[in-house]
PDB file of C-alpha atoms in Angstrom:
ATOM      1  CA  UNK A   1      95.454  79.592  92.109  1.00  0.00           C
ATOM      2  CA  UNK A   2      98.363  80.073  94.427  1.00  0.00           C
ATOM      3  CA  UNK A   3     101.517  81.541  92.914  1.00  0.00           C
ATOM      4  CA  UNK A   4     105.038  80.225  93.369  1.00  0.00           C
ATOM      5  CA  UNK A   5     106.950  81.120  96.533  1.00  0.00           C
ATOM      6  CA  UNK A   6     109.146  83.558  94.587  1.00  0.00           C
ATOM      7  CA  UNK A   7     106.141  85.246  92.941  1.00  0.00           C
ATOM      8  CA  UNK A   8     104.422  85.495  96.323  1.00  0.00           C
ATOM      9  CA  UNK A   9     107.560  86.986  97.929  1.00  0.00           C
ATOM     10  CA  UNK A  10     107.841  89.554  95.114  1.00  0.00           C
ATOM     11  CA  UNK A  11     104.136  90.455  95.447  1.00  0.00           C
ATOM     12  CA  UNK A  12     104.663  91.110  99.176  1.00  0.00           C
ATOM     13  CA  UNK A  13     107.665  93.343  98.508  1.00  0.00           C
ATOM     14  CA  UNK A  14     105.683  95.146  95.803  1.00  0.00           C
ATOM     15  CA  UNK A  15     102.812  95.871  98.238  1.00  0.00           C
ATOM     16  CA  UNK A  16     105.311  97.102 100.818  1.00  0.00           C
ATOM     17  CA  UNK A  17     106.926  99.415  98.242  1.00  0.00           C
ATOM     18  CA  UNK A  18     103.491 100.800  97.279  1.00  0.00           C
ATOM     19  CA  UNK A  19     102.564 101.416 100.922  1.00  0.00           C
ATOM     20  CA  UNK A  20     105.929 103.066 101.606  1.00  0.00           C
ATOM     21  CA  UNK A  21     105.422 105.455  98.690  1.00  0.00           C
ATOM     22  CA  UNK A  22     101.899 106.328  99.852  1.00  0.00           C
ATOM     23  CA  UNK A  23     103.312 107.033 103.313  1.00  0.00           C
ATOM     24  CA  UNK A  24     105.759 109.552 101.823  1.00  0.00           C
ATOM     25  CA  UNK A  25     108.887 107.475 101.307  1.00  0.00           C
ATOM     26  CA  UNK A  26     110.015 108.553  97.849  1.00  0.00           C
ATOM     27  CA  UNK A  27     113.547 107.194  97.539  1.00  0.00           C
ATOM     28  CA  UNK A  28     112.737 103.501  98.096  1.00  0.00           C
ATOM     29  CA  UNK A  29     115.289 100.962  96.904  1.00  0.00           C
ATOM     30  CA  UNK A  30     115.930  97.241  97.241  1.00  0.00           C
ATOM     31  CA  UNK A  31     119.563  96.187  97.113  1.00  0.00           C
ATOM     32  CA  UNK A  32     120.787  92.817  95.834  1.00  0.00           C
ATOM     33  CA  UNK A  33     122.599  92.203  99.121  1.00  0.00           C
ATOM     34  CA  UNK A  34     119.359  92.518 101.073  1.00  0.00           C
ATOM     35  CA  UNK A  35     116.670  91.086  98.804  1.00  0.00           C
ATOM     36  CA  UNK A  36     113.228  91.691 100.233  1.00  0.00           C
ATOM     37  CA  UNK A  37     114.286  94.621 102.383  1.00  0.00           C
ATOM     38  CA  UNK A  38     113.313  98.057 101.188  1.00  0.00           C
ATOM     39  CA  UNK A  39     115.483 100.993 102.087  1.00  0.00           C
ATOM     40  CA  UNK A  40     115.073 104.749 102.049  1.00  0.00           C
ATOM     41  CA  UNK A  41     118.593 106.126 102.039  1.00  0.00           C
ATOM     42  CA  UNK A  42     120.218 104.351 105.033  1.00  0.00           C
ATOM     43  CA  UNK A  43     116.979 103.396 106.807  1.00  0.00           C
ATOM     44  CA  UNK A  44     115.411  99.984 106.355  1.00  0.00           C
ATOM     45  CA  UNK A  45     111.643 100.200 105.918  1.00  0.00           C
ATOM     46  CA  UNK A  46     109.165  97.913 107.689  1.00  0.00           C
ATOM     47  CA  UNK A  47     108.174  94.556 106.203  1.00  0.00           C
ATOM     48  CA  UNK A  48     104.449  95.214 106.613  1.00  0.00           C
ATOM     49  CA  UNK A  49     103.268  92.030 104.858  1.00  0.00           C
ATOM     50  CA  UNK A  50     105.723  89.805 106.727  1.00  0.00           C
ATOM     51  CA  UNK A  51     106.205  91.165 110.249  1.00  0.00           C
ATOM     52  CA  UNK A  52     103.514  91.672 112.887  1.00  0.00           C
ATOM     53  CA  UNK A  53     105.478  94.420 114.633  1.00  0.00           C
ATOM     54  CA  UNK A  54     105.235  96.421 111.397  1.00  0.00           C
ATOM     55  CA  UNK A  55     101.762  95.306 110.318  1.00  0.00           C
ATOM     56  CA  UNK A  56      99.914  95.411 113.650  1.00  0.00           C
ATOM     57  CA  UNK A  57      99.998  99.195 114.128  1.00  0.00           C
ATOM     58  CA  UNK A  58      98.272  99.648 110.741  1.00  0.00           C
ATOM     59  CA  UNK A  59      95.111  98.127 112.269  1.00  0.00           C
ATOM     60  CA  UNK A  60      94.884 100.899 114.862  1.00  0.00           C
ATOM     61  CA  UNK A  61      96.195 103.672 112.609  1.00  0.00           C
ATOM     62  CA  UNK A  62      93.523 103.080 109.949  1.00  0.00           C
ATOM     63  CA  UNK A  63      90.836 101.664 112.294  1.00  0.00           C
ATOM     64  CA  UNK A  64      90.520  98.504 110.238  1.00  0.00           C
ATOM     65  CA  UNK A  65      87.510  96.282 110.848  1.00  0.00           C
ATOM     66  CA  UNK A  66      88.551  92.695 110.127  1.00  0.00           C
ATOM     67  CA  UNK A  67      85.982  90.009 109.359  1.00  0.00           C
ATOM     68  CA  UNK A  68      86.189  86.423 108.138  1.00  0.00           C
ATOM     69  CA  UNK A  69      83.721  84.844 105.748  1.00  0.00           C
ATOM     70  CA  UNK A  70      83.138  81.236 104.784  1.00  0.00           C
ATOM     71  CA  UNK A  71      83.006  80.877 100.995  1.00  0.00           C
ATOM     72  CA  UNK A  72      80.983  77.840  99.885  1.00  0.00           C
ATOM     73  CA  UNK A  73      82.305  78.093  96.297  1.00  0.00           C
ATOM     74  CA  UNK A  74      85.961  78.044  97.461  1.00  0.00           C
ATOM     75  CA  UNK A  75      87.302  74.561  98.301  1.00  0.00           C
ATOM     76  CA  UNK A  76      89.552  76.118 100.950  1.00  0.00           C
ATOM     77  CA  UNK A  77      86.594  77.991 102.295  1.00  0.00           C
ATOM     78  CA  UNK A  78      87.522  81.330 103.846  1.00  0.00           C
ATOM     79  CA  UNK A  79      88.281  84.936 103.010  1.00  0.00           C
ATOM     80  CA  UNK A  80      89.291  87.965 105.031  1.00  0.00           C
ATOM     81  CA  UNK A  81      87.255  91.150 104.572  1.00  0.00           C
ATOM     82  CA  UNK A  82      88.537  94.581 105.572  1.00  0.00           C
ATOM     83  CA  UNK A  83      86.216  97.235 104.201  1.00  0.00           C
ATOM     84  CA  UNK A  84      86.084  96.683 100.448  1.00  0.00           C
ATOM     85  CA  UNK A  85      89.260  94.573 100.524  1.00  0.00           C
ATOM     86  CA  UNK A  86      88.797  90.813 100.178  1.00  0.00           C
ATOM     87  CA  UNK A  87      91.706  88.376 100.450  1.00  0.00           C
ATOM     88  CA  UNK A  88      91.255  84.637  99.976  1.00  0.00           C
ATOM     89  CA  UNK A  89      93.190  82.747 102.613  1.00  0.00           C
ATOM     90  CA  UNK A  90      93.885  79.908 100.169  1.00  0.00           C
ATOM     91  CA  UNK A  91      96.012  82.286  98.049  1.00  0.00           C
ATOM     92  CA  UNK A  92      98.548  82.630 100.880  1.00  0.00           C
ATOM     93  CA  UNK A  93     100.946  80.296 102.709  1.00  0.00           C
ATOM     94  CA  UNK A  94      98.988  80.647 105.980  1.00  0.00           C
ATOM     95  CA  UNK A  95      96.014  82.419 107.525  1.00  0.00           C
ATOM     96  CA  UNK A  96      98.409  84.727 109.365  1.00  0.00           C
ATOM     97  CA  UNK A  97     100.207  85.760 106.156  1.00  0.00           C
ATOM     98  CA  UNK A  98      96.838  86.280 104.420  1.00  0.00           C
ATOM     99  CA  UNK A  99      95.754  88.560 107.263  1.00  0.00           C
ATOM    100  CA  UNK A 100      98.925  90.666 107.105  1.00  0.00           C
ATOM    101  CA  UNK A 101      98.563  90.938 103.315  1.00  0.00           C
ATOM    102  CA  UNK A 102      94.904  91.983 103.707  1.00  0.00           C
ATOM    103  CA  UNK A 103      95.795  94.637 106.286  1.00  0.00           C
ATOM    104  CA  UNK A 104      98.421  96.158 103.986  1.00  0.00           C
ATOM    105  CA  UNK A 105      96.107  95.974 100.981  1.00  0.00           C
ATOM    106  CA  UNK A 106      93.315  97.710 102.948  1.00  0.00           C
ATOM    107  CA  UNK A 107      95.696 100.429 104.203  1.00  0.00           C
ATOM    108  CA  UNK A 108      96.807 101.061 100.613  1.00  0.00           C
ATOM    109  CA  UNK A 109      93.180 101.334  99.482  1.00  0.00           C
ATOM    110  CA  UNK A 110      92.381 103.849 102.235  1.00  0.00           C
ATOM    111  CA  UNK A 111      95.476 105.933 101.522  1.00  0.00           C
ATOM    112  CA  UNK A 112      94.762 105.977  97.788  1.00  0.00           C
ATOM    113  CA  UNK A 113      91.165 107.101  98.380  1.00  0.00           C
ATOM    114  CA  UNK A 114      92.344 109.775 100.785  1.00  0.00           C
ATOM    115  CA  UNK A 115      94.896 110.987  98.235  1.00  0.00           C
ATOM    116  CA  UNK A 116      92.291 111.133  95.446  1.00  0.00           C
ATOM    117  CA  UNK A 117      89.818 112.965  97.694  1.00  0.00           C
ATOM    118  CA  UNK A 118      92.361 115.775  98.145  1.00  0.00           C
ATOM    119  CA  UNK A 119      92.412 116.461  94.375  1.00  0.00           C
TER     120      UNK A 119
END
């Protein structure tokens, strides 16, 4: 079931905050005047789930293998697979937004596994 536009927007910002923290940005804030933009001190952080210029490099950085699958049990029919990450396209406003979300989600998964492997 697709969430409201506001819930979806907040989930994107939440994923971006999580990725930023995993990438070493520790003082991440969102100001009322710039809702949806995350800042570290005076530097605006990338909008990985909403901007291809930010999201695209993650594909090369983490060597992500993107695949699409038809899902017969889903009335909207398709999902994006990146490693163990699965994102249903029907849960997003467009296929493009679903792909960006999947890329960020997969990068987070890889970074979390890498972090846990160090301990």
